[in-house]
Short mmCIF file of C-alpha atoms and ligand atoms in Angstrom, two decimals:
data_model
loop_
_atom_site.label_atom_id
_atom_site.label_comp_id
_atom_site.label_asym_id
_atom_site.label_seq_id
_atom_site.Cartn_x
_atom_site.Cartn_y
_atom_site.Cartn_z
CA UNK A 44 -21.84 15.09 8.99
CA UNK A 45 -23.61 18.55 9.22
CA UNK A 46 -27.55 18.61 9.95
CA UNK A 47 -30.32 20.80 10.42
CA UNK A 48 -33.16 19.30 12.19
CA UNK A 49 -36.83 21.34 12.20
CA UNK A 50 -39.45 20.20 13.20
CA UNK A 51 -43.15 21.18 13.99
CA UNK A 52 -43.73 23.76 10.28
CA UNK A 53 -47.74 23.52 10.71
CA UNK A 54 -47.97 25.03 7.18
CA UNK A 55 -46.08 28.49 7.45
CA UNK A 56 -44.38 28.42 3.71
CA UNK A 57 -43.50 32.05 4.53
CA UNK A 58 -41.76 30.64 7.70
CA UNK A 59 -39.99 27.20 6.35
CA UNK A 60 -38.03 29.56 3.22
CA UNK A 61 -37.19 31.78 5.64
CA UNK A 62 -35.63 28.66 7.76
CA UNK A 63 -34.60 26.55 4.51
CA UNK A 64 -32.57 30.10 3.15
CA UNK A 65 -30.57 30.39 6.46
CA UNK A 66 -30.18 26.45 5.52
CA UNK A 67 -28.52 27.00 2.58
CA UNK A 68 -26.28 29.56 4.52
CA UNK A 69 -24.57 27.08 6.70
CA UNK A 70 -22.70 24.05 4.71
CA UNK A 71 -26.07 21.56 5.64
CA UNK A 72 -25.47 18.05 4.46
CA UNK A 73 -28.88 16.96 5.71
CA UNK A 74 -31.75 18.31 6.27
CA UNK A 75 -33.60 16.22 9.11
CA UNK A 76 -37.79 17.13 9.33
CA UNK A 77 -39.38 15.80 12.90
CA UNK A 78 -43.25 16.06 11.12
CA UNK A 79 -46.46 18.81 11.70
CA UNK A 80 -45.89 19.54 8.42
CA UNK A 81 -49.22 20.36 8.48
CA UNK A 82 -52.17 22.27 10.69
CA UNK A 83 -52.21 25.64 11.47
CA UNK A 84 -51.25 27.42 8.69
CA UNK A 85 -52.57 28.20 5.43
CA UNK A 86 -49.81 26.22 2.86
CA UNK A 87 -49.70 22.28 4.00
CA UNK A 88 -49.64 21.24 -0.17
CA UNK A 89 -46.23 24.23 -0.95
CA UNK A 90 -44.86 22.56 2.56
CA UNK A 91 -45.28 19.60 2.07
CA UNK A 92 -43.38 19.42 -1.64
CA UNK A 93 -40.46 20.94 0.08
CA UNK A 94 -40.07 19.14 2.92
CA UNK A 95 -40.41 15.65 0.07
CA UNK A 96 -37.79 17.36 -1.20
CA UNK A 97 -35.07 18.51 0.68
CA UNK A 98 -35.69 16.55 4.28
CA UNK A 99 -33.63 13.27 4.16
CA UNK A 100 -35.66 11.51 6.25
CA UNK A 101 -39.83 12.84 7.88
CA UNK A 102 -41.16 12.00 11.32
CA UNK A 103 -44.57 11.75 10.80
CA UNK A 104 -45.84 15.00 13.59
CA UNK A 105 -49.69 14.10 15.52
CA UNK A 106 -51.04 16.35 12.82
CA UNK A 107 -50.33 14.83 9.89
CA UNK A 108 -51.97 11.84 11.55
CA UNK A 109 -54.96 13.42 12.30
CA UNK A 110 -55.15 14.43 8.51
CA UNK A 111 -54.80 10.71 7.26
CA UNK A 112 -57.58 9.49 10.20
CA UNK A 113 -59.65 12.45 10.75
CA UNK A 114 -60.59 10.41 14.04
CA UNK A 115 -57.83 11.21 16.13
CA UNK A 116 -58.62 15.05 16.57
CA UNK A 117 -60.09 14.04 19.26
CA UNK A 118 -57.57 15.39 22.29
CA UNK A 119 -57.16 18.14 19.99
CA UNK A 120 -58.43 22.61 21.09
CA UNK A 121 -61.32 23.37 18.55
CA UNK A 122 -58.87 25.76 17.12
CA UNK A 123 -56.30 22.44 16.57
CA UNK A 124 -60.22 21.04 15.08
CA UNK A 125 -60.89 23.79 12.65
CA UNK A 126 -57.48 23.97 11.45
CA UNK A 127 -57.12 20.35 10.17
CA UNK A 128 -60.46 19.94 8.99
CA UNK A 129 -59.37 22.85 6.84
CA UNK A 130 -56.44 21.31 5.94
CA UNK A 131 -57.60 17.67 5.62
CA UNK A 132 -59.62 19.78 2.18
CA UNK A 133 -57.59 21.62 0.72
CA UNK A 134 -54.54 18.26 0.84
CA UNK A 135 -53.62 17.10 -2.74
CA UNK A 136 -54.20 12.85 -2.75
CA UNK A 137 -50.24 12.68 -3.37
CA UNK A 138 -50.11 15.02 -0.34
CA UNK A 139 -51.58 12.75 1.53
CA UNK A 140 -49.58 10.08 0.26
CA UNK A 141 -46.47 11.15 1.48
CA UNK A 142 -48.18 11.94 5.10
CA UNK A 143 -48.84 8.76 5.43
CA UNK A 144 -45.79 6.38 4.42
CA UNK A 145 -43.89 9.07 7.07
CA UNK A 146 -42.49 6.79 9.81
CA UNK A 147 -42.84 7.64 13.57
CA UNK A 148 -39.93 6.36 14.55
CA UNK A 149 -36.35 6.49 12.46
CA UNK A 150 -32.86 6.22 13.66
CA UNK A 151 -29.31 6.83 11.92
CA UNK A 152 -26.65 7.43 11.87
CA UNK A 153 -26.98 6.74 15.84
CA UNK A 154 -29.17 10.31 15.62
CA UNK A 155 -33.25 9.34 17.72
CA UNK A 156 -35.87 11.11 15.28
CA UNK A 157 -39.21 10.75 16.31
CA UNK A 158 -42.00 13.71 17.12
CA UNK A 159 -43.16 13.03 20.78
CA UNK A 160 -41.58 10.52 23.33
CA UNK A 161 -38.88 8.31 21.88
CA UNK A 162 -41.29 5.64 24.27
CA UNK A 163 -44.02 4.82 22.34
CA UNK A 164 -43.66 7.78 19.58
CA UNK A 165 -47.15 7.12 17.67
CA UNK A 166 -48.88 8.31 21.61
CA UNK A 167 -48.32 11.77 20.93
CA UNK A 168 -47.01 11.73 24.77
CA UNK A 169 -44.92 15.39 25.78
CA UNK A 170 -41.63 15.41 26.87
CA UNK A 171 -42.44 19.05 29.01
CA UNK A 172 -40.14 18.44 32.05
CA UNK A 173 -37.07 16.66 33.27
CA UNK A 174 -38.44 14.26 34.65
CA UNK A 175 -40.45 13.23 31.76
CA UNK A 176 -37.11 13.57 29.99
CA UNK A 177 -35.52 10.78 32.54
CA UNK A 178 -37.94 8.90 31.58
CA UNK A 179 -36.91 8.12 28.19
CA UNK A 180 -33.55 8.48 28.40
CA UNK A 181 -34.39 4.79 28.92
CA UNK A 182 -35.73 4.42 25.68
CA UNK A 183 -34.05 5.00 23.29
CA UNK A 184 -29.95 3.57 22.52
CA UNK A 185 -28.26 6.44 20.75
CA UNK A 186 -26.32 9.37 22.71
CA UNK A 187 -28.46 11.64 20.70
CA UNK A 188 -32.13 12.18 20.02
CA UNK A 189 -34.11 15.00 18.71
CA UNK A 190 -37.46 15.58 19.08
CA UNK A 191 -40.26 18.59 18.60
CA UNK A 192 -44.23 18.14 19.40
CA UNK A 193 -44.03 21.10 22.73
CA UNK A 194 -42.75 24.10 19.86
CA UNK A 195 -40.17 24.93 22.89
CA UNK A 196 -36.61 24.27 22.42
CA UNK A 197 -35.10 22.82 25.08
CA UNK A 198 -31.99 20.58 26.25
CA UNK A 199 -31.76 17.80 28.29
CA UNK A 200 -28.14 16.27 28.67
CA UNK A 201 -26.91 12.63 30.55
CA UNK A 202 -24.62 12.12 32.30
CA UNK A 203 -22.67 9.45 32.57
CA UNK A 204 -23.58 9.04 36.14
CA UNK A 205 -26.81 9.07 34.59
CA UNK A 206 -27.60 12.04 36.41
CA UNK A 207 -29.95 14.19 33.95
CA UNK A 208 -30.47 17.75 34.00
CA UNK A 209 -31.12 20.87 31.99
CA UNK A 210 -29.09 22.63 29.84
CA UNK A 211 -30.19 26.04 29.81
CA UNK A 212 -27.59 27.49 26.64
CA UNK A 213 -28.32 27.60 23.19
CA UNK A 214 -26.07 24.87 22.48
CA UNK A 215 -24.40 21.70 23.09
CA UNK A 216 -21.45 19.56 22.90
CA UNK A 217 -21.80 16.46 23.66
CA UNK A 218 -18.55 13.87 25.23
CA UNK A 219 -19.42 11.04 23.30
CA UNK A 220 -16.03 8.88 25.01
CA UNK A 221 -17.83 9.97 28.54
CA UNK A 222 -20.61 8.74 28.09
CA UNK A 223 -23.05 11.34 28.25
CA UNK A 224 -26.39 11.71 25.52
CA UNK A 225 -28.07 14.82 25.02
CA UNK A 226 -32.45 14.84 24.21
CA UNK A 227 -32.84 18.19 22.19
CA UNK A 228 -36.73 19.62 21.31
CA UNK A 229 -35.27 21.60 18.65
CA UNK A 230 -38.25 23.72 18.53
CA UNK A 231 -41.25 25.38 15.81
CA UNK A 232 -40.20 26.74 12.28
CA UNK A 233 -43.77 27.76 12.13
CA UNK A 234 -44.99 28.03 15.10
CA UNK A 235 -42.57 29.09 18.35
CA UNK A 236 -44.46 28.59 21.44
CA UNK A 237 -41.27 29.79 23.87
CA UNK A 238 -42.69 34.31 23.81
CA UNK A 239 -40.03 34.52 20.83
CA UNK A 240 -41.80 34.61 17.48
CA UNK A 241 -38.75 33.80 14.82
CA UNK A 242 -38.23 30.15 13.38
CA UNK A 243 -36.53 27.89 15.30
CA UNK A 244 -34.42 24.93 14.17
CA UNK A 245 -30.67 23.30 15.34
CA UNK A 246 -27.60 22.26 13.43
CA UNK A 247 -25.89 18.54 14.90
CA UNK A 248 -22.50 18.33 13.69
CA UNK A 249 -21.70 14.27 14.42
CA UNK A 250 -17.65 14.88 14.16
CA UNK A 251 -17.48 17.58 16.35
CA UNK A 252 -20.91 16.64 18.47
CA UNK A 253 -21.65 19.75 18.86
CA UNK A 254 -25.28 21.35 18.40
CA UNK A 255 -27.07 24.35 18.30
CA UNK A 256 -30.18 26.18 18.14
CA UNK A 257 -30.93 29.07 15.14
CA UNK A 258 -33.78 31.50 14.88
CA UNK A 259 -35.08 33.04 12.38
CA UNK A 260 -37.07 35.72 11.54
CA UNK A 261 -39.30 35.42 8.75
CA UNK A 262 -42.38 37.25 6.94
CA UNK A 263 -45.31 36.96 9.96
CA UNK A 264 -47.26 39.79 8.48
CA UNK A 265 -47.35 37.75 5.47
CA UNK A 266 -48.55 33.73 7.24
CA UNK A 267 -50.73 36.02 9.34
CA UNK A 268 -52.89 37.92 5.96
CA UNK A 269 -53.19 34.22 4.16
CA UNK A 270 -54.47 32.96 7.40
CA UNK A 271 -57.09 35.65 7.46
CA UNK A 272 -57.79 35.40 3.75
CA UNK A 273 -58.97 30.93 4.76
CA UNK A 274 -60.89 32.31 8.32
CA UNK A 275 -58.61 30.23 10.50
CA UNK A 276 -59.41 31.32 13.82
CA UNK A 277 -57.83 34.79 15.59
CA UNK A 278 -56.30 32.46 18.28
CA UNK A 279 -53.83 30.94 15.59
CA UNK A 280 -53.10 33.87 13.56
CA UNK A 281 -52.01 35.82 16.95
CA UNK A 282 -49.99 34.02 18.53
CA UNK A 283 -47.91 34.00 15.63
CA UNK A 284 -46.53 37.10 16.56
CA UNK A 285 -46.40 36.27 19.92
CA UNK A 286 -44.17 33.42 19.84
CA UNK A 287 -46.52 31.39 21.96
ZN1 ZN B 590 -46.14 20.61 16.31
#
């Protein structure tokens, strides 16, 4: 099976369409989504509808949860809060229902899928360091775990002796029979923060046990113009062209 794993779309329709076009060119069997379909961008309904059509599995992210329960924006900064308040008013009931039914954790074919962390996935903790990644390896048992949430691509490997290390490359092959495991952040489709404004997602070939990243250019100015029209905070608009 060849899987495409996408995450953190954040209602950025141009980015999602560009990534789906790239997926169509890459002989993908199934698309898996790690959540945060909404929040920040101007097209929450269109993005929810596309994800529900195209993805076999979708996980709930913290912005999806916040659109359903405004109280969970307590930990949000002011920009995220403004964006989610607009999103709540905009979302159609059927799309809110779709978000509401999403799980925070799923395992398919030996792959663990979460938005934030395998440890307490509904608490929206972050994995930002090797130490946090090492802790999280204890909380899933499959060879592969995919996450999103930080919007920063990251590959952490655990070898058969249980040592963890950062893989700085854009791909990884797991030696499954040698007992090695990987925890991979696939980066963000709709709001990358690693100083590369191109959309990030990953492709995992479960037969070859190989993962690699894809970066896809999209019409950022079009997205920004839509955000300006609905008066999203300038900071959220500007960060897209800088990828931060
Ligand atoms: Zn996010």
